[in-house]
Short mmCIF file of C-alpha atoms and ligand atoms in Angstrom, two decimals:
data_model
loop_
_atom_site.label_atom_id
_atom_site.label_comp_id
_atom_site.label_asym_id
_atom_site.label_seq_id
_atom_site.Cartn_x
_atom_site.Cartn_y
_atom_site.Cartn_z
CA MET A 1 -16.71 3.76 4.62
CA LYS A 2 -14.74 2.61 1.60
CA LEU A 3 -11.45 4.34 0.95
CA ILE A 4 -8.67 4.01 -1.59
CA PHE A 5 -5.10 4.98 -0.65
CA LEU A 6 -3.29 6.01 -3.80
CA GLY A 7 0.38 6.87 -4.00
CA PRO A 8 3.79 5.50 -4.90
CA PRO A 9 5.38 2.63 -2.99
CA GLY A 10 6.97 3.85 0.23
CA ALA A 11 4.57 6.79 0.59
CA GLY A 12 3.44 5.50 4.00
CA LYS A 13 -0.01 4.28 2.86
CA GLY A 14 0.17 1.08 4.89
CA THR A 15 1.34 2.77 8.09
CA VAL A 16 -1.32 5.50 7.88
CA ALA A 17 -3.98 2.87 7.11
CA GLN A 18 -2.96 0.92 10.24
CA LYS A 19 -3.37 4.09 12.31
CA LEU A 20 -6.92 4.63 11.01
CA VAL A 21 -8.60 1.23 10.83
CA ASP A 22 -9.39 0.90 14.55
CA ASP A 23 -10.94 4.36 14.80
CA LEU A 24 -12.98 3.90 11.66
CA ALA A 25 -13.88 0.25 12.47
CA ILE A 26 -12.95 -0.86 8.99
CA VAL A 27 -10.32 -3.26 7.63
CA HIS A 28 -6.99 -2.58 5.94
CA ILE A 29 -6.56 -4.49 2.69
CA SER A 30 -3.13 -4.41 1.09
CA THR A 31 -2.94 -6.31 -2.20
CA GLY A 32 0.85 -6.39 -1.72
CA ASP A 33 0.34 -8.26 1.59
CA LEU A 34 -2.23 -10.61 0.03
CA LEU A 35 0.17 -11.41 -2.81
CA ARG A 36 3.13 -11.92 -0.46
CA GLU A 37 0.98 -14.31 1.59
CA ALA A 38 0.12 -16.27 -1.58
CA VAL A 39 3.85 -16.43 -2.48
CA LYS A 40 4.73 -17.65 1.02
CA LYS A 41 2.06 -20.36 0.90
CA GLY A 42 3.29 -21.39 -2.55
CA THR A 43 -0.17 -21.19 -4.17
CA GLU A 44 -0.54 -21.23 -7.96
CA LEU A 45 -1.42 -17.54 -7.86
CA GLY A 46 1.63 -16.82 -5.74
CA LYS A 47 3.90 -18.66 -8.18
CA LYS A 48 2.54 -16.63 -11.08
CA ALA A 49 2.88 -13.31 -9.24
CA LYS A 50 6.35 -13.80 -7.73
CA PRO A 51 8.60 -13.02 -10.73
CA HIS A 52 6.69 -9.78 -11.39
CA MET A 53 6.90 -8.76 -7.74
CA ASP A 54 10.62 -9.49 -7.42
CA ALA A 55 11.35 -7.32 -10.44
CA GLY A 56 9.21 -4.47 -9.07
CA ASP A 57 6.67 -4.90 -11.89
CA LEU A 58 2.93 -5.19 -11.40
CA ALA A 59 1.34 -8.62 -11.09
CA PRO A 60 -1.17 -9.37 -13.89
CA ASP A 61 -4.51 -7.54 -13.52
CA ASN A 62 -6.68 -10.67 -13.68
CA LEU A 63 -4.82 -12.28 -10.75
CA VAL A 64 -4.98 -9.21 -8.52
CA ILE A 65 -8.58 -8.36 -9.38
CA GLY A 66 -9.69 -11.92 -8.50
CA LEU A 67 -7.77 -11.84 -5.23
CA LEU A 68 -9.19 -8.45 -4.24
CA LYS A 69 -12.80 -9.35 -5.09
CA GLU A 70 -12.55 -12.49 -3.00
CA ARG A 71 -11.13 -10.49 -0.08
CA ILE A 72 -13.78 -7.76 -0.07
CA ALA A 73 -16.56 -10.35 -0.19
CA ARG A 74 -15.55 -11.62 3.29
CA PRO A 75 -17.82 -10.72 6.25
CA ASP A 76 -15.22 -8.54 8.00
CA CYS A 77 -15.50 -6.04 5.13
CA LYS A 78 -19.15 -5.24 5.70
CA ASN A 79 -18.37 -1.96 7.56
CA GLY A 80 -15.91 -0.89 4.91
CA PHE A 81 -12.22 -0.98 4.10
CA ILE A 82 -9.12 0.88 3.10
CA LEU A 83 -7.70 -0.41 -0.18
CA ASP A 84 -3.95 0.07 0.04
CA GLY A 85 -2.20 -0.48 -3.29
CA PHE A 86 -5.37 -1.24 -5.28
CA PRO A 87 -6.34 -0.16 -7.91
CA ARG A 88 -2.96 0.34 -9.57
CA THR A 89 -4.10 0.30 -13.21
CA THR A 90 -7.07 1.58 -15.20
CA PRO A 91 -8.48 -1.97 -15.73
CA GLN A 92 -8.34 -2.51 -11.94
CA ALA A 93 -10.25 0.74 -11.31
CA GLU A 94 -12.79 -0.31 -13.94
CA ALA A 95 -13.17 -3.71 -12.28
CA LEU A 96 -14.10 -1.98 -8.99
CA GLU A 97 -16.74 0.07 -10.77
CA ALA A 98 -18.08 -2.96 -12.62
CA ALA A 99 -18.41 -4.76 -9.27
CA GLN A 100 -20.39 -1.72 -8.04
CA VAL A 101 -18.03 -1.00 -5.17
CA LYS A 102 -18.94 2.53 -4.12
CA ILE A 103 -15.81 4.39 -3.04
CA ASP A 104 -16.31 7.30 -0.61
CA ARG A 105 -12.90 8.95 -0.89
CA VAL A 106 -9.53 8.49 -2.56
CA ILE A 107 -6.57 9.71 -0.51
CA ASN A 108 -3.64 10.58 -2.74
CA PHE A 109 -0.20 10.62 -1.10
CA ASN A 110 2.13 13.11 -2.84
CA ILE A 111 5.76 12.44 -2.11
CA ALA A 112 9.15 13.20 -3.64
CA ASP A 113 11.14 10.36 -5.25
CA GLU A 114 14.20 11.03 -3.02
CA VAL A 115 12.09 10.57 0.12
CA ILE A 116 10.71 7.29 -1.24
CA ILE A 117 14.07 5.91 -2.24
CA ARG A 118 15.50 6.73 1.18
CA ARG A 119 12.53 5.21 3.06
CA LEU A 120 12.33 2.01 1.02
CA SER A 121 16.03 1.30 0.97
CA GLY A 122 16.06 1.38 4.80
CA ARG A 123 13.07 -0.93 5.12
CA ARG A 124 13.66 -4.36 6.69
CA VAL A 125 11.27 -7.17 7.60
CA SER A 126 11.47 -9.50 10.61
CA ARG A 127 11.70 -13.13 9.52
CA LYS A 128 9.94 -14.12 12.73
CA THR A 129 6.97 -11.76 12.89
CA GLY A 130 6.73 -10.17 9.43
CA LYS A 131 6.84 -6.76 11.15
CA ILE A 132 8.41 -3.91 9.22
CA TYR A 133 11.24 -1.78 10.63
CA ASN A 134 13.43 0.97 9.20
CA VAL A 135 17.17 0.92 9.78
CA ASN A 136 17.79 4.53 8.60
CA PRO A 137 18.87 6.72 11.55
CA GLU A 138 15.60 8.70 11.29
CA GLY A 139 13.57 5.61 10.31
CA ILE A 140 10.39 4.64 12.17
CA PRO A 141 10.03 2.17 13.78
CA GLN A 142 13.63 1.31 14.65
CA PRO A 143 14.36 -2.37 15.25
CA PRO A 144 14.69 -3.17 19.00
CA SER A 145 18.33 -2.93 20.09
CA ASP A 146 18.36 -6.56 21.29
CA MET A 147 17.02 -7.96 18.01
CA PRO A 148 19.54 -10.38 16.43
CA LYS A 149 20.98 -8.87 13.20
CA ASP A 150 20.04 -11.87 11.05
CA GLU A 151 16.36 -11.66 12.06
CA LEU A 152 15.89 -8.80 9.61
CA PHE A 153 15.95 -9.13 5.83
CA GLN A 154 15.49 -6.76 2.91
CA ARG A 155 12.67 -7.58 0.46
CA ASP A 156 13.95 -8.13 -3.09
CA ASP A 157 11.66 -5.36 -4.29
CA ASP A 158 13.17 -2.90 -1.76
CA LYS A 159 16.61 -3.21 -3.40
CA PRO A 160 17.70 -0.08 -5.33
CA GLU A 161 17.17 -1.43 -8.87
CA ALA A 162 13.67 -2.69 -8.08
CA ILE A 163 12.76 0.54 -6.26
CA ARG A 164 13.65 2.59 -9.34
CA ASN A 165 11.54 0.27 -11.48
CA ARG A 166 8.59 0.40 -9.04
CA LEU A 167 8.63 4.20 -9.24
CA MET A 168 8.67 4.13 -13.04
CA VAL A 169 5.81 1.63 -13.07
CA TYR A 170 3.87 3.84 -10.66
CA ARG A 171 4.29 6.97 -12.81
CA LYS A 172 3.28 5.15 -15.96
CA GLN A 173 0.50 2.82 -14.86
CA THR A 174 -0.95 4.15 -11.60
CA GLU A 175 -0.58 7.93 -11.73
CA PRO A 176 -3.23 8.27 -14.47
CA LEU A 177 -5.79 7.18 -11.84
CA ILE A 178 -5.29 10.55 -10.09
CA ALA A 179 -6.99 12.34 -12.99
CA CYS A 180 -9.73 9.72 -13.11
CA TYR A 181 -10.64 10.11 -9.40
CA THR A 182 -10.26 13.90 -9.55
CA LYS A 183 -12.88 13.91 -12.29
CA LYS A 184 -15.16 11.84 -10.08
CA LYS A 185 -14.59 14.44 -7.29
CA LEU A 186 -13.33 11.76 -4.91
CA LEU A 187 -9.68 12.80 -4.59
CA MET A 188 -8.11 14.28 -1.47
CA ASN A 189 -4.40 15.15 -1.69
CA VAL A 190 -2.08 14.77 1.30
CA ASP A 191 1.55 15.80 1.57
CA GLY A 192 3.39 12.53 2.18
CA ASN A 193 6.82 14.13 2.71
CA ARG A 194 6.05 14.47 6.45
CA ASP A 195 5.84 12.27 9.52
CA LEU A 196 3.02 9.79 9.19
CA GLY A 197 1.16 10.66 12.45
CA PRO A 198 -0.01 14.12 11.27
CA ILE A 199 -1.08 12.62 7.94
CA ALA A 200 -3.37 10.13 9.69
CA ASP A 201 -4.89 13.01 11.71
CA GLU A 202 -5.44 15.08 8.57
CA VAL A 203 -7.27 12.21 6.87
CA LYS A 204 -9.40 11.58 9.97
CA LYS A 205 -10.41 15.24 10.12
CA ALA A 206 -11.29 15.26 6.42
CA LEU A 207 -13.55 12.27 7.03
CA GLY A 208 -15.32 14.17 9.79
CA ARG A 209 -13.80 12.17 12.66
CA LYS A 210 -12.46 13.57 15.91
CA VAL A 211 -8.70 13.74 16.28
CA THR A 212 -7.64 12.88 19.84
P1 AMP B 1 3.22 -3.23 -2.28
O1 AMP B 1 3.57 -3.89 -0.99
O2 AMP B 1 1.84 -2.63 -2.29
O3 AMP B 1 4.25 -2.26 -2.77
O4 AMP B 1 3.15 -4.40 -3.38
C1 AMP B 1 4.26 -5.23 -3.63
C2 AMP B 1 4.19 -5.78 -5.04
O5 AMP B 1 3.00 -6.57 -5.20
C3 AMP B 1 4.11 -4.73 -6.14
O6 AMP B 1 5.36 -4.22 -6.51
C4 AMP B 1 3.45 -5.54 -7.26
O7 AMP B 1 4.37 -6.41 -7.87
C5 AMP B 1 2.45 -6.39 -6.49
N1 AMP B 1 1.14 -5.71 -6.37
C6 AMP B 1 0.56 -5.23 -5.25
N2 AMP B 1 -0.64 -4.67 -5.51
C7 AMP B 1 -0.81 -4.80 -6.85
C8 AMP B 1 -1.83 -4.42 -7.74
N3 AMP B 1 -2.93 -3.76 -7.31
N4 AMP B 1 -1.66 -4.72 -9.06
C9 AMP B 1 -0.60 -5.38 -9.51
N5 AMP B 1 0.43 -5.76 -8.73
C10 AMP B 1 0.32 -5.48 -7.40
#
């Protein structure tokens, strides 16, 4: 089972993917996570990608395509995967086709800009564990009450200016892929303006899996 999760940043793609991978026995591949790991390790690729990421722009196609191809060639991908945040441009989608990666379904998360801005601006990351929390009153998951305040930080690309840019980049460079996958009859739309649990169930059902 090879799935693509398409949708703007903050649509909940990563959280829904996490809820599905165990049931489907496939792996969750987030190019954003792979790039952040490369930045943290200080690799050449990470150094090249960092300024683009901090500004909320896309990293260059050749870097991301190379990184993704290497990842999906690993043995843990043999049952399948969810691509979260890839492809994000037409050349990336073409690279998948050229590599003869057969995608079963593309799940498209539709979500209003206001919901995204609210979700992303409340997002915080634990310096210790890398886990993501949301400090908005309705945010999920909330940080534990005994967590020291300075353990959490806000990613540069979750700051308001970068969020606005990421949304613009999404509309311009990634949204055209919706038409491309609709034409290929692979697209399934989900309403991302809701809680993420019901979305995961809806996707499971559409894939013919039991919802418990
Ligand atoms: P994400 O966590 O998926 O929002 O990704 C964080 C950042 O990593 C994005 O804003 C981009 O700068 C970069 N990135 C992630 N995936 C891609 C991709 N497929 N193509 C280009 N840049 C990407």
